Short mmCIF file of C-alpha atoms in Angstrom, two decimals:
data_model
loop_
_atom_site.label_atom_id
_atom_site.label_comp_id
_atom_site.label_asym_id
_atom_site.label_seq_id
_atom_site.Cartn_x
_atom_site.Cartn_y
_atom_site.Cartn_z
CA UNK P 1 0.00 0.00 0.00
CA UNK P 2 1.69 3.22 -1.32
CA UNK P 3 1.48 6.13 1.53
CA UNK P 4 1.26 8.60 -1.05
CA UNK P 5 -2.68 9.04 -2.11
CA UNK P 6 -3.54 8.13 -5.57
CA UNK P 7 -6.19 10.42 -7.42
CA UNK P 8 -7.33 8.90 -10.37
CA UNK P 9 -9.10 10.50 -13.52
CA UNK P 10 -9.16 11.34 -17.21
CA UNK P 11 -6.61 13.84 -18.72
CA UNK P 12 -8.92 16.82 -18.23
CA UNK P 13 -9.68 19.42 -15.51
CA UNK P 14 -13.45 18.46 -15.05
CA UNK P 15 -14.66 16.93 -12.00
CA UNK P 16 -10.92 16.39 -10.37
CA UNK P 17 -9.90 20.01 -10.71
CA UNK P 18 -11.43 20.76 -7.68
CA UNK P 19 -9.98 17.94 -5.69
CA UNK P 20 -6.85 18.76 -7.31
CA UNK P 21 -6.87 22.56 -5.82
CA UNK P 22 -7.36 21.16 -2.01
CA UNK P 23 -4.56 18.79 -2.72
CA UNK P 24 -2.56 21.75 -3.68
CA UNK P 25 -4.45 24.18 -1.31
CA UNK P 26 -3.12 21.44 1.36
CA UNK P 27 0.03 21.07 0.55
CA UNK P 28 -0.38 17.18 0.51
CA UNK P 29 1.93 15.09 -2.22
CA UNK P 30 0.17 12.67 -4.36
CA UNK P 31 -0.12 10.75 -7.68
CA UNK P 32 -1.85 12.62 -9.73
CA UNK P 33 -2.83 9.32 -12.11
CA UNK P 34 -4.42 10.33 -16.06
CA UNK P 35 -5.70 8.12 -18.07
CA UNK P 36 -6.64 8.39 -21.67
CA UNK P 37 -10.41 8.63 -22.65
CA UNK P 38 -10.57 5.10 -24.33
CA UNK P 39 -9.02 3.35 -21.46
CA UNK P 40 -11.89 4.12 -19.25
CA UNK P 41 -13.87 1.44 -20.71
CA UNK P 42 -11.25 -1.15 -19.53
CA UNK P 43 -10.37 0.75 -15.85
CA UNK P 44 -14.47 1.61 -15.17
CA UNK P 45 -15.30 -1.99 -13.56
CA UNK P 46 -12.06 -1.09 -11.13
CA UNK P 47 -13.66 1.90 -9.40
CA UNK P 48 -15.98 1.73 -6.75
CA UNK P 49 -18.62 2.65 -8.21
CA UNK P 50 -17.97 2.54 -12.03
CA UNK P 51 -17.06 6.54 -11.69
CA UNK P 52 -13.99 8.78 -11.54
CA UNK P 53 -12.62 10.66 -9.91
CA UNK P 54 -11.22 8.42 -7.21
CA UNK P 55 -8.63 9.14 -4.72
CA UNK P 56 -7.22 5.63 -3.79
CA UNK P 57 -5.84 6.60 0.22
CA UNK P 58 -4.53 4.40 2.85
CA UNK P 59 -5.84 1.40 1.01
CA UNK P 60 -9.07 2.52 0.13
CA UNK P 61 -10.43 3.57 -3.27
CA UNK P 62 -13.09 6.25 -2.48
CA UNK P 63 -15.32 7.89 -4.64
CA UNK P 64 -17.47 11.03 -5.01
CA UNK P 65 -15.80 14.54 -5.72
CA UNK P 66 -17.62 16.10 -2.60
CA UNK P 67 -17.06 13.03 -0.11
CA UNK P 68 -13.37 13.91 -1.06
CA UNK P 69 -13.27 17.34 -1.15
CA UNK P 70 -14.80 17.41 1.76
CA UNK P 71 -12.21 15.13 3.57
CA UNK P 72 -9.34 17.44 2.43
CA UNK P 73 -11.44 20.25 3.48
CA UNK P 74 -11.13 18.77 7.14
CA UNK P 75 -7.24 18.71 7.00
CA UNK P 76 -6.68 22.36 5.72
CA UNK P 77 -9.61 24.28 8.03
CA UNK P 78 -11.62 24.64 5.11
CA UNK P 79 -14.81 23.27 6.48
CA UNK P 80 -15.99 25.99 8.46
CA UNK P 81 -16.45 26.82 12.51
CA UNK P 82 -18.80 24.51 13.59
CA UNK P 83 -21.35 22.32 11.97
CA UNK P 84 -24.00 24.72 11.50
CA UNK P 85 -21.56 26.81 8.90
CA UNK P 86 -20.62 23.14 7.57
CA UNK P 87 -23.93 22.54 6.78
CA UNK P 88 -24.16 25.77 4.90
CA UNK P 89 -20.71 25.30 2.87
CA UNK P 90 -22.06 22.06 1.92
CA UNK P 91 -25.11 23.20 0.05
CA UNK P 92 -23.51 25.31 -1.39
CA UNK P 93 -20.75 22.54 -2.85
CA UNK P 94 -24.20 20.31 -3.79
CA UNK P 95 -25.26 23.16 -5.59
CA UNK P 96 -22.24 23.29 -7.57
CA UNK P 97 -22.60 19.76 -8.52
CA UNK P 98 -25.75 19.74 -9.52
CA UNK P 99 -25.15 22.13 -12.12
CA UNK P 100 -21.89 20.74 -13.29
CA UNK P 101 -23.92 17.45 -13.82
CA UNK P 102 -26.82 20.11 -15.75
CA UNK P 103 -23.65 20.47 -17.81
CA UNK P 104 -22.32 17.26 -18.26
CA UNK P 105 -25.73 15.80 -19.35
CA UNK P 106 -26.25 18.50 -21.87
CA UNK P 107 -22.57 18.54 -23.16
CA UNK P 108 -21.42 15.14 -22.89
CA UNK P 109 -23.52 11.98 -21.65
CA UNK P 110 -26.41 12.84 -23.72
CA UNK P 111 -26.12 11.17 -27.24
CA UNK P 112 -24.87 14.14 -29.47
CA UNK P 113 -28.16 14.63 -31.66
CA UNK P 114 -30.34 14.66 -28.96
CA UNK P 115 -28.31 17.61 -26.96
CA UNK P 116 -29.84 20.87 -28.51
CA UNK P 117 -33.00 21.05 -26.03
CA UNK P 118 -30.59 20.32 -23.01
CA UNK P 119 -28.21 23.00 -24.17
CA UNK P 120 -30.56 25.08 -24.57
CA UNK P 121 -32.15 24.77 -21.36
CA UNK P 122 -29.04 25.17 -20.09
CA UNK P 123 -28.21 27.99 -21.51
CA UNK P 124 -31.88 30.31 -20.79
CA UNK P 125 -32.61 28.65 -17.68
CA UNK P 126 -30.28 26.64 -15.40
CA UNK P 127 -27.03 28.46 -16.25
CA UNK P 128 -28.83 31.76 -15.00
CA UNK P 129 -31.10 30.03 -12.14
CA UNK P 130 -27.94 29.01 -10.50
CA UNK P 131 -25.29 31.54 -11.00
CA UNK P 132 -27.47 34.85 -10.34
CA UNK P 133 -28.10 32.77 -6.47
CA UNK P 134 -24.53 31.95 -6.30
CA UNK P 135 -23.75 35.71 -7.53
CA UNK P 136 -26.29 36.66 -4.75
CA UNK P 137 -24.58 34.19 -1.62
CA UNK P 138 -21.40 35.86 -2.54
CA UNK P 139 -23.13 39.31 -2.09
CA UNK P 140 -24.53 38.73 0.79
CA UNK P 141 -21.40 37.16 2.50
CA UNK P 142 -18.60 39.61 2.00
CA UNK P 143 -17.14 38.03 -1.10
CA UNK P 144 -17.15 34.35 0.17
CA UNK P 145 -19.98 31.63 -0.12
CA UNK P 146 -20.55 31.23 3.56
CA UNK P 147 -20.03 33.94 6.48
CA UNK P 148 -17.19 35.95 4.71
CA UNK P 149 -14.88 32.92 5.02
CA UNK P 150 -13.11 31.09 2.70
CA UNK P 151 -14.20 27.37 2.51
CA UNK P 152 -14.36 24.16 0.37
CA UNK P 153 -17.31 25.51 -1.38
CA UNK P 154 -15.30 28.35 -2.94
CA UNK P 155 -12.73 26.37 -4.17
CA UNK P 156 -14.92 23.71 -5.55
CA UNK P 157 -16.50 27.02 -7.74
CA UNK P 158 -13.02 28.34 -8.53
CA UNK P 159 -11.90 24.37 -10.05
CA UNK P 160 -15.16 23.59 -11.45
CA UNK P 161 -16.42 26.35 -13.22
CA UNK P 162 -13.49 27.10 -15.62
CA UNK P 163 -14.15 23.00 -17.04
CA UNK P 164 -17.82 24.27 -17.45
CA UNK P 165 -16.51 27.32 -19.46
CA UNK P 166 -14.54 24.86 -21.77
CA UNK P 167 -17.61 22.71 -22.31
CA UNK P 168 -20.06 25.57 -23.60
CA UNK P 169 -17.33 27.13 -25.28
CA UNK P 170 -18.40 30.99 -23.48
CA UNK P 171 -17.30 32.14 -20.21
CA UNK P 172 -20.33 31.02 -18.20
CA UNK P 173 -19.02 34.04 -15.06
CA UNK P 174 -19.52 36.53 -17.82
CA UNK P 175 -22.25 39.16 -15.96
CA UNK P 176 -21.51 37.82 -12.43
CA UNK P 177 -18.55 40.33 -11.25
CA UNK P 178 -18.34 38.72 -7.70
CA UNK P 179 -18.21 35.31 -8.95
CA UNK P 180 -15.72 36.09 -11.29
CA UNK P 181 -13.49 37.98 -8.20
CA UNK P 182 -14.30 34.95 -5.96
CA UNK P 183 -12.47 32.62 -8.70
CA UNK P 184 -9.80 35.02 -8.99
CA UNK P 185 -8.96 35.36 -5.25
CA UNK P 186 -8.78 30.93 -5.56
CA UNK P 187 -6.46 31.28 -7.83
CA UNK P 188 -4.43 33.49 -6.65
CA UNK P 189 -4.20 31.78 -3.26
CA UNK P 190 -0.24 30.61 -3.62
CA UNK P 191 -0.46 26.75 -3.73
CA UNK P 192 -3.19 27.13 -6.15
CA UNK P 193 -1.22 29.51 -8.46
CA UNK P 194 1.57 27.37 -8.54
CA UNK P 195 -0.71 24.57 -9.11
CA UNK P 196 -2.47 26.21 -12.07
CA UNK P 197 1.07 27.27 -13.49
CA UNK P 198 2.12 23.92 -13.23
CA UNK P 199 -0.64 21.45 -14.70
CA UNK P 200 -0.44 19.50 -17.66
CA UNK P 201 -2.35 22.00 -20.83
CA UNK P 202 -5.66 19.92 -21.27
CA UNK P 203 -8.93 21.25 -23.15
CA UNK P 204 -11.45 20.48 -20.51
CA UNK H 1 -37.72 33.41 14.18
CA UNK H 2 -39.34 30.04 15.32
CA UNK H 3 -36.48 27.81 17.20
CA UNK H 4 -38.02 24.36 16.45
CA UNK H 5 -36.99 23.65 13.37
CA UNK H 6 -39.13 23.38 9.85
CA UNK H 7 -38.77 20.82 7.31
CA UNK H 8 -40.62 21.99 4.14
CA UNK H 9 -41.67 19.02 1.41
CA UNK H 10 -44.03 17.77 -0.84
CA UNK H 11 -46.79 15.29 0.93
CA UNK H 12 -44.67 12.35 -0.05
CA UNK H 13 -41.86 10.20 1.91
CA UNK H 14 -39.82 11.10 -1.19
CA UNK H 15 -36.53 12.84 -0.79
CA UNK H 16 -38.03 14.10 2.69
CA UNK H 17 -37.59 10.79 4.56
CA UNK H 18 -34.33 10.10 5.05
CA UNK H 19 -33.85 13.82 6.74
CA UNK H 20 -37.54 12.74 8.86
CA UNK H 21 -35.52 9.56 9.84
CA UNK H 22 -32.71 11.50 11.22
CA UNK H 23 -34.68 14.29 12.94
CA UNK H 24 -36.71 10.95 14.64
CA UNK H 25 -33.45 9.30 15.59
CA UNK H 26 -31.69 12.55 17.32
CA UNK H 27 -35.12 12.66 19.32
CA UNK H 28 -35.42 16.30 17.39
CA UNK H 29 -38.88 18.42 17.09
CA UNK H 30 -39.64 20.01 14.19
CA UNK H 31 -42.20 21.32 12.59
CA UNK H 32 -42.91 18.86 9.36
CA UNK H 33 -44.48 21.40 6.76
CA UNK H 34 -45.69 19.19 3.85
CA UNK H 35 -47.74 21.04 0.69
CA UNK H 36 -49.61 19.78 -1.93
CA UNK H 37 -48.23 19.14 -5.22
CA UNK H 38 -50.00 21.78 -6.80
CA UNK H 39 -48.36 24.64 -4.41
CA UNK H 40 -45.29 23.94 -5.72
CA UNK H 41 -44.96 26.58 -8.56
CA UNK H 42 -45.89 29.39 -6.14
CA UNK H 43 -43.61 28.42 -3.27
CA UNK H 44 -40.55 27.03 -5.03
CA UNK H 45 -39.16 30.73 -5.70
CA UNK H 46 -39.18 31.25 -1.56
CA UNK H 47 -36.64 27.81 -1.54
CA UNK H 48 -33.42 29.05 -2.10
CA UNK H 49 -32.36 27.05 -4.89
CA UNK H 50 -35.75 26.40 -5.52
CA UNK H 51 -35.67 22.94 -4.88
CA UNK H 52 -37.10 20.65 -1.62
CA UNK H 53 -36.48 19.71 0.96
CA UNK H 54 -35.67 22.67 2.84
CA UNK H 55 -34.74 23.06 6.38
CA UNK H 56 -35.34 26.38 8.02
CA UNK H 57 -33.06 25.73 10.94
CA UNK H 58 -31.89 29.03 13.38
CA UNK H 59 -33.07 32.04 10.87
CA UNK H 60 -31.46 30.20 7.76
CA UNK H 61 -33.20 28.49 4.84
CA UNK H 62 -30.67 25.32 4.07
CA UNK H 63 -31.47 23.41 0.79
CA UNK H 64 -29.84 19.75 -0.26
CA UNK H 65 -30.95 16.03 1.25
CA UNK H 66 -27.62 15.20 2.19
CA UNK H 67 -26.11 19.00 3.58
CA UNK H 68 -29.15 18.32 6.06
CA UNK H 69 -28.93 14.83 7.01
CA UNK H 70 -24.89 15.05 7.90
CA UNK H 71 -25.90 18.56 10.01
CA UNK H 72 -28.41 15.74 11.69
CA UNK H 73 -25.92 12.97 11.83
CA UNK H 74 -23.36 15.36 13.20
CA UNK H 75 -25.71 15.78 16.29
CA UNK H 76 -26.94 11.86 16.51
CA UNK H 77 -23.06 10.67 16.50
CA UNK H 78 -23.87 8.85 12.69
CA UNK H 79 -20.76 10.29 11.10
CA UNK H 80 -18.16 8.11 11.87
CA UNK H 81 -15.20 8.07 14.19
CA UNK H 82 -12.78 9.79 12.06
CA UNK H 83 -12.73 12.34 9.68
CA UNK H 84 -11.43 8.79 6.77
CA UNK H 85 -14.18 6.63 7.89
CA UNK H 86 -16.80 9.93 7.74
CA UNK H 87 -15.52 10.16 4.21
CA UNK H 88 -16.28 6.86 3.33
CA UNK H 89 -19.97 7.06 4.49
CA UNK H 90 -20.40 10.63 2.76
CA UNK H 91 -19.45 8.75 -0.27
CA UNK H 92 -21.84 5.90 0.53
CA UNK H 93 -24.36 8.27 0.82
CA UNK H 94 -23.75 10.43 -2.34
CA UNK H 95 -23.91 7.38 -4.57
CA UNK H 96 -27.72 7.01 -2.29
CA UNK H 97 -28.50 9.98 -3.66
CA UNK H 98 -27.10 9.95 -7.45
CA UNK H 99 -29.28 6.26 -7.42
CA UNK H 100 -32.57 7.87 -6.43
CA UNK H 101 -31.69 11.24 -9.04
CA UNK H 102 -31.73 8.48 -11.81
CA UNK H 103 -34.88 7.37 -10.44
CA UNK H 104 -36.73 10.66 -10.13
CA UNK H 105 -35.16 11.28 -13.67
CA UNK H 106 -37.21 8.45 -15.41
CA UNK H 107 -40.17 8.39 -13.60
CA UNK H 108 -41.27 11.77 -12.92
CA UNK H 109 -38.54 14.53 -14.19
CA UNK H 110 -39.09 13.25 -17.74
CA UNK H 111 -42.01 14.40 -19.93
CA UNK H 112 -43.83 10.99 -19.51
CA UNK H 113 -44.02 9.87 -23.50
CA UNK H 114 -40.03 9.94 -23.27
CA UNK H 115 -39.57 8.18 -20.11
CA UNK H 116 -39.48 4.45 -21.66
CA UNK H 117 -35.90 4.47 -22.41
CA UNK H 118 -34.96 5.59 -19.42
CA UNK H 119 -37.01 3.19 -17.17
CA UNK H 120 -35.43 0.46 -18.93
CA UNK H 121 -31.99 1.34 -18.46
CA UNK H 122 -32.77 2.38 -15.00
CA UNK H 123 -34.49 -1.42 -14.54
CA UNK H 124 -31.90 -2.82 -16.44
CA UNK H 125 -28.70 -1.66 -15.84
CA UNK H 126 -28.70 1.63 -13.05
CA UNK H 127 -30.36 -0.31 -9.87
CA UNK H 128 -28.62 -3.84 -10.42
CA UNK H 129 -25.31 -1.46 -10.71
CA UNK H 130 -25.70 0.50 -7.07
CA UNK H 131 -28.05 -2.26 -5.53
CA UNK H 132 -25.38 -5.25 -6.09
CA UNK H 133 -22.51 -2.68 -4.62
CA UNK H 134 -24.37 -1.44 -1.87
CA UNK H 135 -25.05 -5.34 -1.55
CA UNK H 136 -21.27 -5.90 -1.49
CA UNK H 137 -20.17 -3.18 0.82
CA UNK H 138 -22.74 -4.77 3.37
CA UNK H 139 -21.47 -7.96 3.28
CA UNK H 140 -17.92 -6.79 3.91
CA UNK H 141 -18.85 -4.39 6.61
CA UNK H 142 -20.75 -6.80 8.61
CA UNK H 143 -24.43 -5.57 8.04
CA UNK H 144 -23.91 -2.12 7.64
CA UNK H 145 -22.01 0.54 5.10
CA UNK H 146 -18.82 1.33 7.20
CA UNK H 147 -16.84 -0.40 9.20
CA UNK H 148 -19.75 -2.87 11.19
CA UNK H 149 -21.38 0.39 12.72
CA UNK H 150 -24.18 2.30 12.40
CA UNK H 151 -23.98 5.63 9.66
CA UNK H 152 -26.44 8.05 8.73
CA UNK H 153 -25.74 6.49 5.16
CA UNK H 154 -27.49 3.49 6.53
CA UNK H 155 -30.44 5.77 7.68
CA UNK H 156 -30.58 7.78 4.35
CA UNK H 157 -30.69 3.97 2.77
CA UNK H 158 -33.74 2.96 4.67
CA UNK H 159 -35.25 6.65 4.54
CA UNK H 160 -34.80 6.57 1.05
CA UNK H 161 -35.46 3.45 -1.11
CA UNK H 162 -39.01 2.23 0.00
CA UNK H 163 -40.16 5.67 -2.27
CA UNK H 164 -38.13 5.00 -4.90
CA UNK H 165 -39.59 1.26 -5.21
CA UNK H 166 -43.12 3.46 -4.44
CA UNK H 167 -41.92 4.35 -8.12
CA UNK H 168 -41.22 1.28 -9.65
CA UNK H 169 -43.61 -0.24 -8.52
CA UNK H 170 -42.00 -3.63 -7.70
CA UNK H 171 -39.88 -3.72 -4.24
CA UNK H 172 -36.51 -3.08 -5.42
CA UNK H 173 -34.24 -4.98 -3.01
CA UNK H 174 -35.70 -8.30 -3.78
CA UNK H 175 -32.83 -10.26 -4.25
CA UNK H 176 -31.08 -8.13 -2.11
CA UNK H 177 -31.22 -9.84 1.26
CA UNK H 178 -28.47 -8.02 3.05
CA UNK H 179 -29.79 -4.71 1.69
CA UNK H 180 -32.88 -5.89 3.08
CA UNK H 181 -31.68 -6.51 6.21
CA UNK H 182 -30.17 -3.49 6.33
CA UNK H 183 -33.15 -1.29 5.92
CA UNK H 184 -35.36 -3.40 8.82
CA UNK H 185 -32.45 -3.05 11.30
CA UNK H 186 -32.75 0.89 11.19
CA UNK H 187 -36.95 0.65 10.78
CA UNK H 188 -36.46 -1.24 14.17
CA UNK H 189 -34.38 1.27 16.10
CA UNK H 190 -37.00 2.53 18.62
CA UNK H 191 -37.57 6.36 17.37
CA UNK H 192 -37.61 5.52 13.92
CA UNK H 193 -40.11 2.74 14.55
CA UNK H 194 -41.97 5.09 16.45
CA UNK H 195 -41.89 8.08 13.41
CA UNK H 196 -43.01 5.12 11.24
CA UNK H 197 -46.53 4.01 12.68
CA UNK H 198 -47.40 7.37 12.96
CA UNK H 199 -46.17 9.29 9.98
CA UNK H 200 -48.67 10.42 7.38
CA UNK H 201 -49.74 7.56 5.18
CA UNK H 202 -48.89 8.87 1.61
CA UNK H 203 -48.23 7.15 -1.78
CA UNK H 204 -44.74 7.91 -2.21
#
């Protein structure tokens, strides 16, 4: 068993970014393991739960971005005060999901000629429905998701939405200023700058 | 600002019941506010990512099952003995959750003369895929998720997949019998019992 923890998933940004900035954010050494698209097929029946990412850690493979995010949240103080703001931080991180997953259905798992309606749905309604609430959280919370503090939740926006850019080909921040600030200040944060500087170039 | 707090749902076990198990088990009042289908439209704006369940808990409005039912778990001592094995059942739980989204998906999210593809799949390939794993993770935990003891994921399991075989229409676990078992351990714990002979009698 390798002490070193093991995060496995395609060769793009997507749903590991995130997990990838709290690695970095924490400081913590890992293998950061990429795997061409067509080898999924073979490596799927390996994971859990047929689904990447996975971050394979003292000799278990777990799945789930948030369960993992979540768990490196713990070790770097991102998780909040108590468990009322935890609560709070992870709604917010749900949130996220579900619209990546809006995304990924329209973009990607959907069979390409029956995408048009989802995209466009997408586009008009669930692109705005979310955003303009997260656009309004960060208004009401001094620039943060939750209490004026930085916490999981923010960095899960600042590594998921850029993927989401790449996948409807516009910046999907465009219009929400504090969003876009809130992304900026995550990637400014050191470790996540040099992360960002550092990553393998991929197009999603 | 009322200090009991207020669980806001349709009339339906639905995606309600695994939060009403928890509230039961941590011996919590709370106001259970349940509307009919048809109020919906009119009060889903006031939810603030206009989706239920919602929790009004201590002035704040706090969307997502699972945000809630850890908050609960938190309180009941259901979330593990360590921040790795809390991990594990967050990730138990999410894959719960992304189970019963693939149910709501084909049964009632879809426009209804589209949903026969997606019932199939779901019959075919989605609930043998997570049953047969959660299946698997019981019998290697010794009759529960994690590690032999007692998780909210457990509780979420029982809270959750009587409605989504209320959607099928056929019980679900059959052929499941550690699943099974599973579920009537936590219907047997005392409080939850208790919440279950007197609960609203609804069809789903």
């Amino acid at each position: 068993m390798s002490l070193k923890p093991k995060l496995s998933y395609f060769n793009y940004r997507g749903s590991a970014e995130p997990i990838r900035y709290l690695l970095a954010y924490g400081n913590i050494e890992y293998e950061d393991c990429r795997f061409a698209d067509e080898e999924f097929p073979k490596l799927k029946p390996t994971f859990p739960y047929g689904q990447v990412p996975v971050l394979e850690i003292k000799g278990k493979m777990i799945p789930q971005t948030l369960a993992i995010c979540r768990y490196l949240a713990k070790q770097s103080g991102l998780y909040g005060k108590d468990d009322f703001e935890a609560m709070q931080i992870d709604a917010v991180a749900d949130a996220i999901i579900d619209l990546r997953n809006a995304v990924w259905l329209a973009y990607w798992i959907t069979p390409e000629d029956e995408r048009a309606p989802l995209v466009e749905k997408l586009t008009k309604e669930t692109l705005p429905f979310y955003l303009s609430r997260f656009e309004k959280a960060i208004r009401e919370n001094n620039g943060y998701f939750v209490n004026g503090n930085i916490s999981y939740a923010d960095i899960v926006l600042a590594g998921q939405l850029e993927s989401l850019s790449d996948s409807t080909k516009y910046d999907i921040t465009d219009g929400y200023p504090l969003i876009k600030a809130l992304v900026k200040k995550v990637e400014n944060l050191p470790r996540i700058k040099a992360w960002i500087e550092k990553r393998p170039k991929t197009d999603g």
